[in-house]
XYZ file of C-alpha atoms in Angstrom:
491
model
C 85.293 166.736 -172.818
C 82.005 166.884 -170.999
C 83.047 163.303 -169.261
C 86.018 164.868 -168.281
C 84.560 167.945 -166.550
C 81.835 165.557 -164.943
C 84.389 163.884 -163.111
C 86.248 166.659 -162.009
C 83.414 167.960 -160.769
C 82.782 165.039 -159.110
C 86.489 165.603 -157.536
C 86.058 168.671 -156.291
C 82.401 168.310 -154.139
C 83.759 164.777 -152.595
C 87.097 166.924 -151.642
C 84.495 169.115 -150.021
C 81.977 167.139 -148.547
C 85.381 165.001 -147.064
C 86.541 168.355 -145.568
C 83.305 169.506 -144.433
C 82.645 166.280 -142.820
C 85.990 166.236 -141.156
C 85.588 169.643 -139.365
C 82.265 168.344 -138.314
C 83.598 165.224 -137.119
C 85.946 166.992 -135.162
C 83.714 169.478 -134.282
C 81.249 167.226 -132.603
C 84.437 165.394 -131.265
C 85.473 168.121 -129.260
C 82.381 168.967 -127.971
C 82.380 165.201 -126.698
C 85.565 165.466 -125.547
C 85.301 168.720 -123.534
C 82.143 167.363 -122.424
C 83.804 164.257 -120.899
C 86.625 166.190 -118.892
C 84.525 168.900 -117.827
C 84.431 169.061 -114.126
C 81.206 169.639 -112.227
C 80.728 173.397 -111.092
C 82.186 173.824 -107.173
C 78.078 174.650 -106.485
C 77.132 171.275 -108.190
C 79.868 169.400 -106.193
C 78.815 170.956 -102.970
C 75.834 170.249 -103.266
C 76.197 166.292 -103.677
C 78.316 166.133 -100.301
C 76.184 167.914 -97.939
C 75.004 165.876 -94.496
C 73.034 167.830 -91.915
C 74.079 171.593 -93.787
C 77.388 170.780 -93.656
C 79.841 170.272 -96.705
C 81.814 166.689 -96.129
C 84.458 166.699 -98.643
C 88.181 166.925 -98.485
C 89.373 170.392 -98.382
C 92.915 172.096 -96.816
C 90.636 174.468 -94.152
C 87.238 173.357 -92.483
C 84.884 176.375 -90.826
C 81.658 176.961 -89.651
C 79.375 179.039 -91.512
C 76.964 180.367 -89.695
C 73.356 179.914 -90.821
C 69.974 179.935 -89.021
C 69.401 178.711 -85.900
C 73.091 177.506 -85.678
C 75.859 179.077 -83.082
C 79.025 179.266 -83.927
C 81.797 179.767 -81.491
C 85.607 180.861 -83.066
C 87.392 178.938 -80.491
C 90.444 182.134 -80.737
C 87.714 184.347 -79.503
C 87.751 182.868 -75.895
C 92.003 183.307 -75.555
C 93.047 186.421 -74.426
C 94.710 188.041 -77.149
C 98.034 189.214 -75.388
C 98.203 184.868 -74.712
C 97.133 184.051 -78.124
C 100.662 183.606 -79.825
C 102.048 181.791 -76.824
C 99.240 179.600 -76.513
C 98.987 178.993 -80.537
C 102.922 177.977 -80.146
C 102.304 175.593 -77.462
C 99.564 173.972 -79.244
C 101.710 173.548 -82.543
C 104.104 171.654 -80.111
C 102.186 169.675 -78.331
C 99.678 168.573 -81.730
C 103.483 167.343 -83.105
C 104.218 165.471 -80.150
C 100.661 163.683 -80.419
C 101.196 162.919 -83.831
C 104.514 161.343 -83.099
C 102.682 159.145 -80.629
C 100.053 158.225 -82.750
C 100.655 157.986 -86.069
C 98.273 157.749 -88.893
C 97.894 153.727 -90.308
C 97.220 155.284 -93.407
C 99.193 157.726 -94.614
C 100.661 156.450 -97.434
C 99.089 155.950 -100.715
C 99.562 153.064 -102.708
C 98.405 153.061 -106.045
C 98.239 149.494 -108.076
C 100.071 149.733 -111.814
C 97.995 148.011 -114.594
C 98.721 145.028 -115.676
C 101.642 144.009 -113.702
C 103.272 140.385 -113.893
C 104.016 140.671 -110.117
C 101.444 138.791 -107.610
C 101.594 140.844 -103.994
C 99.137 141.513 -100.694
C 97.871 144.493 -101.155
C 96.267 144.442 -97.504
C 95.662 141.908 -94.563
C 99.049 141.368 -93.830
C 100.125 141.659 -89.955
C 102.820 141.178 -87.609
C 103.348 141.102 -83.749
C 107.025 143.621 -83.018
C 109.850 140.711 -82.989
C 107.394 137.779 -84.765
C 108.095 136.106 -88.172
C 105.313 136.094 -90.337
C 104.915 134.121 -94.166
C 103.859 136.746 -96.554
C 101.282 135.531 -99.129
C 100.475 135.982 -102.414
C 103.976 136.474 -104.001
C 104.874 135.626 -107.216
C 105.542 136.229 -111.088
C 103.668 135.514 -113.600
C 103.321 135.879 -117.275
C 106.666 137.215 -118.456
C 109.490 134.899 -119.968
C 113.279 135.910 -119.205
C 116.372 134.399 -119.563
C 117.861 135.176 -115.929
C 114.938 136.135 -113.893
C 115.496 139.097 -111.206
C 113.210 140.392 -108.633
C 114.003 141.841 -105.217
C 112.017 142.514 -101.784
C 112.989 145.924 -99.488
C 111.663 146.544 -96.346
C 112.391 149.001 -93.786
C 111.510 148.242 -90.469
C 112.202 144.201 -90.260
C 114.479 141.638 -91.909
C 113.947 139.196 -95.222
C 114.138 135.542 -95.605
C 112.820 132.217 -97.452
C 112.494 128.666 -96.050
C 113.200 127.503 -99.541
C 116.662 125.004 -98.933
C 118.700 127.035 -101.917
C 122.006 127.887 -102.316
C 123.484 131.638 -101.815
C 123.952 132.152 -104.964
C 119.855 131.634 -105.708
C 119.189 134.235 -102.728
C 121.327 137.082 -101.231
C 120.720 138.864 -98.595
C 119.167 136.035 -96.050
C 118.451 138.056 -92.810
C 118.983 141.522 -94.126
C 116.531 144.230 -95.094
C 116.820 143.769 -99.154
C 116.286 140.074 -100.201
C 117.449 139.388 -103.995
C 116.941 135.894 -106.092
C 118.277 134.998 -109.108
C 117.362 132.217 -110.975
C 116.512 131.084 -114.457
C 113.674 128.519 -113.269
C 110.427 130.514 -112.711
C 109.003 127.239 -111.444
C 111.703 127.675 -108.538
C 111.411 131.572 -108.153
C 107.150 131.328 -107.305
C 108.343 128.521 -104.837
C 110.964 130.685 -103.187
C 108.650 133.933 -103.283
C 105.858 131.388 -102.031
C 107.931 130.942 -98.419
C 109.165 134.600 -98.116
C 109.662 135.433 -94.267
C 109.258 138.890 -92.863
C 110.770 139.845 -88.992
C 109.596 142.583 -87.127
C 112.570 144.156 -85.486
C 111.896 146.947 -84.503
C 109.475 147.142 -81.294
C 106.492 149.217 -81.671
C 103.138 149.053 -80.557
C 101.614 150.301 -84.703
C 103.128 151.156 -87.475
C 103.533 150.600 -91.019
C 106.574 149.006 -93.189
C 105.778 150.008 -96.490
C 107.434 146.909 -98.358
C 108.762 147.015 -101.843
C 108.911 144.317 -104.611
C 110.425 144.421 -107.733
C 111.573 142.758 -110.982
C 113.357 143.516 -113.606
C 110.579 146.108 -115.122
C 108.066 146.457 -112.767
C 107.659 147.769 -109.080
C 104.847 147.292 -106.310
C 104.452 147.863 -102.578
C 102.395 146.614 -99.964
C 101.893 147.292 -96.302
C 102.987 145.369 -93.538
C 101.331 146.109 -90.532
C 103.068 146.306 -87.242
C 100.990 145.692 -83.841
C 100.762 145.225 -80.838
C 97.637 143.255 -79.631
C 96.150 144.246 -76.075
C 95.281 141.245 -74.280
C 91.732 140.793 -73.430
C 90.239 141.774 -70.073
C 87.016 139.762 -69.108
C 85.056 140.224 -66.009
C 83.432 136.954 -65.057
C 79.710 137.795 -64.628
C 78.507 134.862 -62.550
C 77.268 131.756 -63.353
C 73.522 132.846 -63.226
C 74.352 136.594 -65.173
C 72.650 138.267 -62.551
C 72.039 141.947 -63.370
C 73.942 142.586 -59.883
C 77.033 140.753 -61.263
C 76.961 142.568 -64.385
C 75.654 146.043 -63.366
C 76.895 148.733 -61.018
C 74.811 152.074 -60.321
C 77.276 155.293 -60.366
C 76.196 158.605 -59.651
C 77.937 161.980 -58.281
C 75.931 163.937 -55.783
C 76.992 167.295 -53.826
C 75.064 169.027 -50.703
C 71.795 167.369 -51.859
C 71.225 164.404 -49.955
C 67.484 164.468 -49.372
C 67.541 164.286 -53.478
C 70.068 161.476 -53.367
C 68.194 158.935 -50.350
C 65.497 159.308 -52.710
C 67.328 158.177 -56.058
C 68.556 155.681 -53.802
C 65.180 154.497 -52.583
C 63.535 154.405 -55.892
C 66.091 152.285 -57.070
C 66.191 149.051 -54.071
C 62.030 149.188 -55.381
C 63.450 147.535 -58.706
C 66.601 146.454 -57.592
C 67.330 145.414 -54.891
C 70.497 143.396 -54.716
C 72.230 145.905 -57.172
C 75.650 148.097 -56.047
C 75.319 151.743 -55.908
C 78.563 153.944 -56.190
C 78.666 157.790 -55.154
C 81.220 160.093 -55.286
C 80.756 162.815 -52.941
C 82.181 166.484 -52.685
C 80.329 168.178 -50.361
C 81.843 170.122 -47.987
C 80.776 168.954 -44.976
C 79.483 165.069 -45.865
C 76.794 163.494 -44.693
C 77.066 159.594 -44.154
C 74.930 157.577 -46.473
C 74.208 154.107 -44.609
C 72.641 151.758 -47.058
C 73.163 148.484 -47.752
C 75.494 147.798 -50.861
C 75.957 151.273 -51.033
C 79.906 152.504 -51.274
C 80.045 156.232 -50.624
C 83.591 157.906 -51.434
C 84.003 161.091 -50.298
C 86.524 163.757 -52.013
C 87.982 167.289 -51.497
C 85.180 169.898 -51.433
C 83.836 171.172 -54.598
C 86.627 169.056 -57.212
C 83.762 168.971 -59.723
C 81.131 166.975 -61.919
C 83.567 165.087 -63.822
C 86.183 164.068 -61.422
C 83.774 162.745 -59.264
C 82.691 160.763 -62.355
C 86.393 159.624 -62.752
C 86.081 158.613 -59.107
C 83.044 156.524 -59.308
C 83.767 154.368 -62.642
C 87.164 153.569 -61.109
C 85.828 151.521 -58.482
C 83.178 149.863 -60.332
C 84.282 146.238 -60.744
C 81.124 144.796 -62.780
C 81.295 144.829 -66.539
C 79.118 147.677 -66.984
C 78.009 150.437 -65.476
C 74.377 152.625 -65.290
C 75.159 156.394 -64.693
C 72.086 158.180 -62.984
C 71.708 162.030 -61.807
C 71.586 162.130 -58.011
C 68.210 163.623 -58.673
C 66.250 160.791 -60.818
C 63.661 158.508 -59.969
C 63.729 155.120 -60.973
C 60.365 153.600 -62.272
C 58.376 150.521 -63.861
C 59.691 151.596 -67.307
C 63.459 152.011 -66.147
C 64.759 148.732 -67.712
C 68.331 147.754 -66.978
C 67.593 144.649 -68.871
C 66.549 145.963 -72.300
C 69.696 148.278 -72.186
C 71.868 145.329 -71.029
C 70.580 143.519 -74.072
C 71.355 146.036 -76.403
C 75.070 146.338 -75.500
C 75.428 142.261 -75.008
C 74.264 141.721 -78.586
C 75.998 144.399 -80.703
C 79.237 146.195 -80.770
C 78.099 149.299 -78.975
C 80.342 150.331 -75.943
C 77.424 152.850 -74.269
C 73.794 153.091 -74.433
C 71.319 155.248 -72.988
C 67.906 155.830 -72.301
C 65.576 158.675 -72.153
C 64.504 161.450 -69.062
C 61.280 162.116 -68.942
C 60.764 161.171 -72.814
C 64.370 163.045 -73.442
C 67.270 160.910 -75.139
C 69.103 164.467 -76.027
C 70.734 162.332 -78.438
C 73.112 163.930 -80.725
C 75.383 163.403 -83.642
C 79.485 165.396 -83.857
C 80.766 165.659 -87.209
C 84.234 166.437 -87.700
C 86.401 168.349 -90.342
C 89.823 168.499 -90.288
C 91.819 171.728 -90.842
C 95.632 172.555 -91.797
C 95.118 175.391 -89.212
C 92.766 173.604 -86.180
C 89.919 171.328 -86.683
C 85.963 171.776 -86.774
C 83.325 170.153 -84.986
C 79.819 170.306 -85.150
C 76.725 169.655 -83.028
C 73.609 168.187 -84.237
C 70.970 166.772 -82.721
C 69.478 163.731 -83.697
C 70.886 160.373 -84.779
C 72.587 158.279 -87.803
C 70.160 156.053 -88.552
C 68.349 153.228 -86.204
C 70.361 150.206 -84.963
C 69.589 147.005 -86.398
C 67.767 144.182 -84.704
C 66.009 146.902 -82.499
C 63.601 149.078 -83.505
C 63.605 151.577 -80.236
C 66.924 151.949 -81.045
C 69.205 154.455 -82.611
C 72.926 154.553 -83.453
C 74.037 158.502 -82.131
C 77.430 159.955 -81.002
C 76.235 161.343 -77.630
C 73.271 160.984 -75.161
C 71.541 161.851 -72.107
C 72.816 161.850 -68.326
C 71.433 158.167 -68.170
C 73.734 155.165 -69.858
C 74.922 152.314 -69.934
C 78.441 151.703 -70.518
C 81.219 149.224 -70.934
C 83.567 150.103 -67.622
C 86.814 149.638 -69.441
C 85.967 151.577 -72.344
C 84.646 154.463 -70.379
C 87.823 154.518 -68.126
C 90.015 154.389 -71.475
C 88.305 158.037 -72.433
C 88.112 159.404 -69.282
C 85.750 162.196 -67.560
C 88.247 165.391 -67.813
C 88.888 166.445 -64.253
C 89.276 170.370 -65.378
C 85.433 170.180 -66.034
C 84.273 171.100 -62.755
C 80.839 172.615 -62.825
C 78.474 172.166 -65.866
C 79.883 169.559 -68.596
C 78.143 166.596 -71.164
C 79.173 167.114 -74.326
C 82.297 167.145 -73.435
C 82.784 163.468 -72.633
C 81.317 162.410 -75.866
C 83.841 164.754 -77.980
C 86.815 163.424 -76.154
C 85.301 160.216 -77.229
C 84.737 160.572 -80.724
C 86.492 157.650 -82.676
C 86.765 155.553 -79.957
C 83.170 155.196 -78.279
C 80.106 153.540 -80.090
C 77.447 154.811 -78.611
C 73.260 154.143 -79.106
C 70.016 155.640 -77.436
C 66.933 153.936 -76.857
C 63.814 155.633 -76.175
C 62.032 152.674 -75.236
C 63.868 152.929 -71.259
C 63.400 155.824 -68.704
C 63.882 157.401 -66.088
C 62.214 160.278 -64.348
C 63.536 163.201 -62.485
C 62.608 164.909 -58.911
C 60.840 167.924 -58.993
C 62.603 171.419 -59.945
C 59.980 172.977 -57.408
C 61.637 175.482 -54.799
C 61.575 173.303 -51.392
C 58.938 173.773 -48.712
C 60.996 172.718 -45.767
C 63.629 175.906 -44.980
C 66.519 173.502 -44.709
C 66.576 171.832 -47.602
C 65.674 175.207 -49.536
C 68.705 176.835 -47.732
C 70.431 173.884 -49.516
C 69.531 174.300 -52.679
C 70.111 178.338 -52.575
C 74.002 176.990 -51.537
C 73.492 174.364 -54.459
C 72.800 176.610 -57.271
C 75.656 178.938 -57.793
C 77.846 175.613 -58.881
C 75.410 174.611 -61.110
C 74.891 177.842 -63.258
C 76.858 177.450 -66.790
C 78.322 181.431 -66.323
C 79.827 182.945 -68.908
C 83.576 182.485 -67.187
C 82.477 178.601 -67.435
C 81.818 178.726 -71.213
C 84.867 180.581 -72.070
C 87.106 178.225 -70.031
C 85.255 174.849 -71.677
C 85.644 176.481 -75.213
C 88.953 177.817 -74.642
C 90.146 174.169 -73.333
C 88.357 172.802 -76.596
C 90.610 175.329 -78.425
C 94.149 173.660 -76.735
C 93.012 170.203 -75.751
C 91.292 169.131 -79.390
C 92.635 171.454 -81.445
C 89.389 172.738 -82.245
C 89.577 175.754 -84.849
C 85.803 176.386 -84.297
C 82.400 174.688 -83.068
C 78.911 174.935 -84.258
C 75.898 173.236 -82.273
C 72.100 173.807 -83.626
């Protein structure tokens, strides 16, 4: 009897150790478990994606908080309410328009299902409108059917195979949907192997979104559709003299006494080199240099159209912009900037005023409800291969530039009085730009003139140089329309 009770006893506590280690199994499995799908707190996240103070993450609206030492301007604040909803409207329509124009490469997500028999591009593959292209990697592998299946859609050009097979092996030669059926998987890779794709529809970029199928399983893969821009190369001369690769550009109004000296300081250092100046003074004064072209334009059109009008008659590969007030000098090296831009990928570098680079890094969010755009000054991070050298979004009034590029943003002609920034926002996404601290320039005194002419000049001078407040509300209210700017923050 006392065996008996022994081993139920012995029953009972393993039933309840089992039990009790169960619960804490699954206890501690919970805890595990919640611990593995827990997400990070939003003040955790935050803080891992922060560049410069401001939060770079995905997100439906962008803004920008305001902090110290940074301004913030609420683009709506400079449109005058009773024009706000007419101006908001036109803005909607004309942001539609652009994005009919230029659509996005990437909009469409493709996500890759695991362990799938079917062999595909999944990027890489390109057409010109109207050419035939092979696409590569096709096949099926791994999977062992009587009658095997698969079938190729696309939407934007037509299917075929250079395989010599009958109809009855492929369907659909020449047509949008291309089927084969065949019980010889041997044959099908070597069919899927020569598959032909026809652009026929002409567009300059887009995206067919292909599909490919068998009997269980489905992929897609991009085709690319675009049009290549043929090269333009400006010979620079057999000897790659800095005068058949360089052109001097600058904009002057009413100050000529400041511009002969720019002028002069320059033919010290170089003297063979073309000068370009646009010219919108009201009554002109002729400028009679050698290899000097002076164009002369309506009076007071403005800083950046006169910009427009000097690049556009450059015909060197590059270009130097100057202030009509700078002084060239021994450290003003055209070379060491010309060498920078021949041996990387950047399309503008500049230099530094008077120790100045002003360089300066935009960082843009995008908003459902306008975009945000921020001003920081400072650079990415230096430029490889030289150590003077950083890589920046914007710089000072003295660059460097590939002509074509620069013409291909353009100098906004509305921008009449005080403007910068402005060309280097227009040009975000499509200009590379550096600043090197190790080239100069200096700049003519600011001191009040002791001859009464050319002080009576500068007195008529001054009033279209101030930035007024009617000048900052037009530039930010033109941000508001023109980039679709919800609000900007500079610090």
């Amino acid at each position: 009897m006392k065996y008996y009770f022994c081993i139920l006893l012995f029953c009972i506590v393993s039933v309840i150790l089992v039990v009790c280690w169960w619960t804490y199994a699954n206890q501690i499995k919970g805890e595990i478990s919640e611990a593995h799908i827990k997400l990070l707190s939003p003040e955790k996240y935050k803080s891992l994606f922060i560049y410069n103070g401001i939060w770079l993450a995905p997100k439906n609206q962008c803004e920008c908080p305001k902090a110290d030492h940074v301004h913030v301007y609420q683009m709506e604040d400079y449109i005058d309410k009773k024009d706000l909803a007419s101006v908001k409207e036109r803005r909607r329509k004309e942001f539609e328009h652009y994005q009919k124009r230029y659509p996005s490469m990437t909009q469409d997500i493709v996500i890759a299902k695991p362990n799938m028999p079917l062999s595909y591009p999944i990027q890489g593959v390109e057409v010109m409108p109207l050419h035939m292209i092979m696409i590569p990697g096709l096949g099926l592998h791994g999977v062992t059917e009587e009658k095997y299946q698969v079938i190729l859609r696309a939407s934007l050009g037509t299917l075929n195979t250079l395989a010599d097979v009958s109809d009855d092996v492929v369907r659909g030669r020449g047509k949008k949907e291309l089927i084969i059926l065949t019980s010889d998987v041997e044959l099908l890779n070597f069919i899927l192997e020569h598959v032909t794709y026809t652009s026929v529809v002409y567009q300059l970029s887009a995206v067919d979104m292909m599909t490919f199928e068998s009997r269980d399983h489905v992929a897609q893969f991009p085709v690319i559709i675009r049009q290549p821009s043929l090269p333009k190369l400006i010979d620079p001369g057999a000897d790659r003299k800095i005068s058949s690769l360089v052109t001097v550009t600058t904009k002057t109004f009413l100050r000529y006494h400041k511009l002969r000296l720019l002028i002069k300081s320059i033919r010290q250092y170089y003297p063979d080199i073309k000068i370009i100046v646009a010219d919108d003074s009201e009554v002109p004064e002729k400028i009679i240099e050698e290899n000097v072209e002076h164009y002369l334009m309506p009076f007071g059109k403005g800083w950046f159209a006169g910009r427009n009008l000097a690049i556009s008659q450059v015909t060197t590969k590059y270009y130097l912009w100057v202030d009509d007030d700078y002084l060239f000098t021994e450290n003003t090296k055209i070379e060491k900037l010309l060498d920078v831009l021949e041996r990387t990928n950047l399309d503008m570098v500049g230099g530094s005023v008077k120790g100045d680079t002003y360089s300066f890094q935009l960082l843009y969010e995008q908003g459902d409800d306008g975009d945000c755009l921020h001003l920081r000054y400072g650079s990415f991070h230096k430029l490889d291969g030289f150590p003077n050298c950083v890589v920046t979004s914007g710089v000072v009034n003295f660059y460097l530039a590939h002509t074509d590029k620069s013409r291909h943003v353009g100098y906004d002609p509305l921008l009449q009085r005080v403007a910068h920034s402005e060309f280097f926002v227009d040009g975000l996404g499509i200009l590379l730009v550096g600043s090197c601290s190790d080239v100069s320039v200096s700049h003519q005194d600011h001191n009040p003139a002791s001859d009464p002419n050319l002080a009576k000049v500068e007195d008529q001078y001054k009033p279209f140089r101030d930035n007024t407040d009617a000048q900052i509300k037009f530039k930010l209210a033109l941000h508001y329309f023109k980039n679709r700017l919800k609000c900007y923050s500079t610090r």
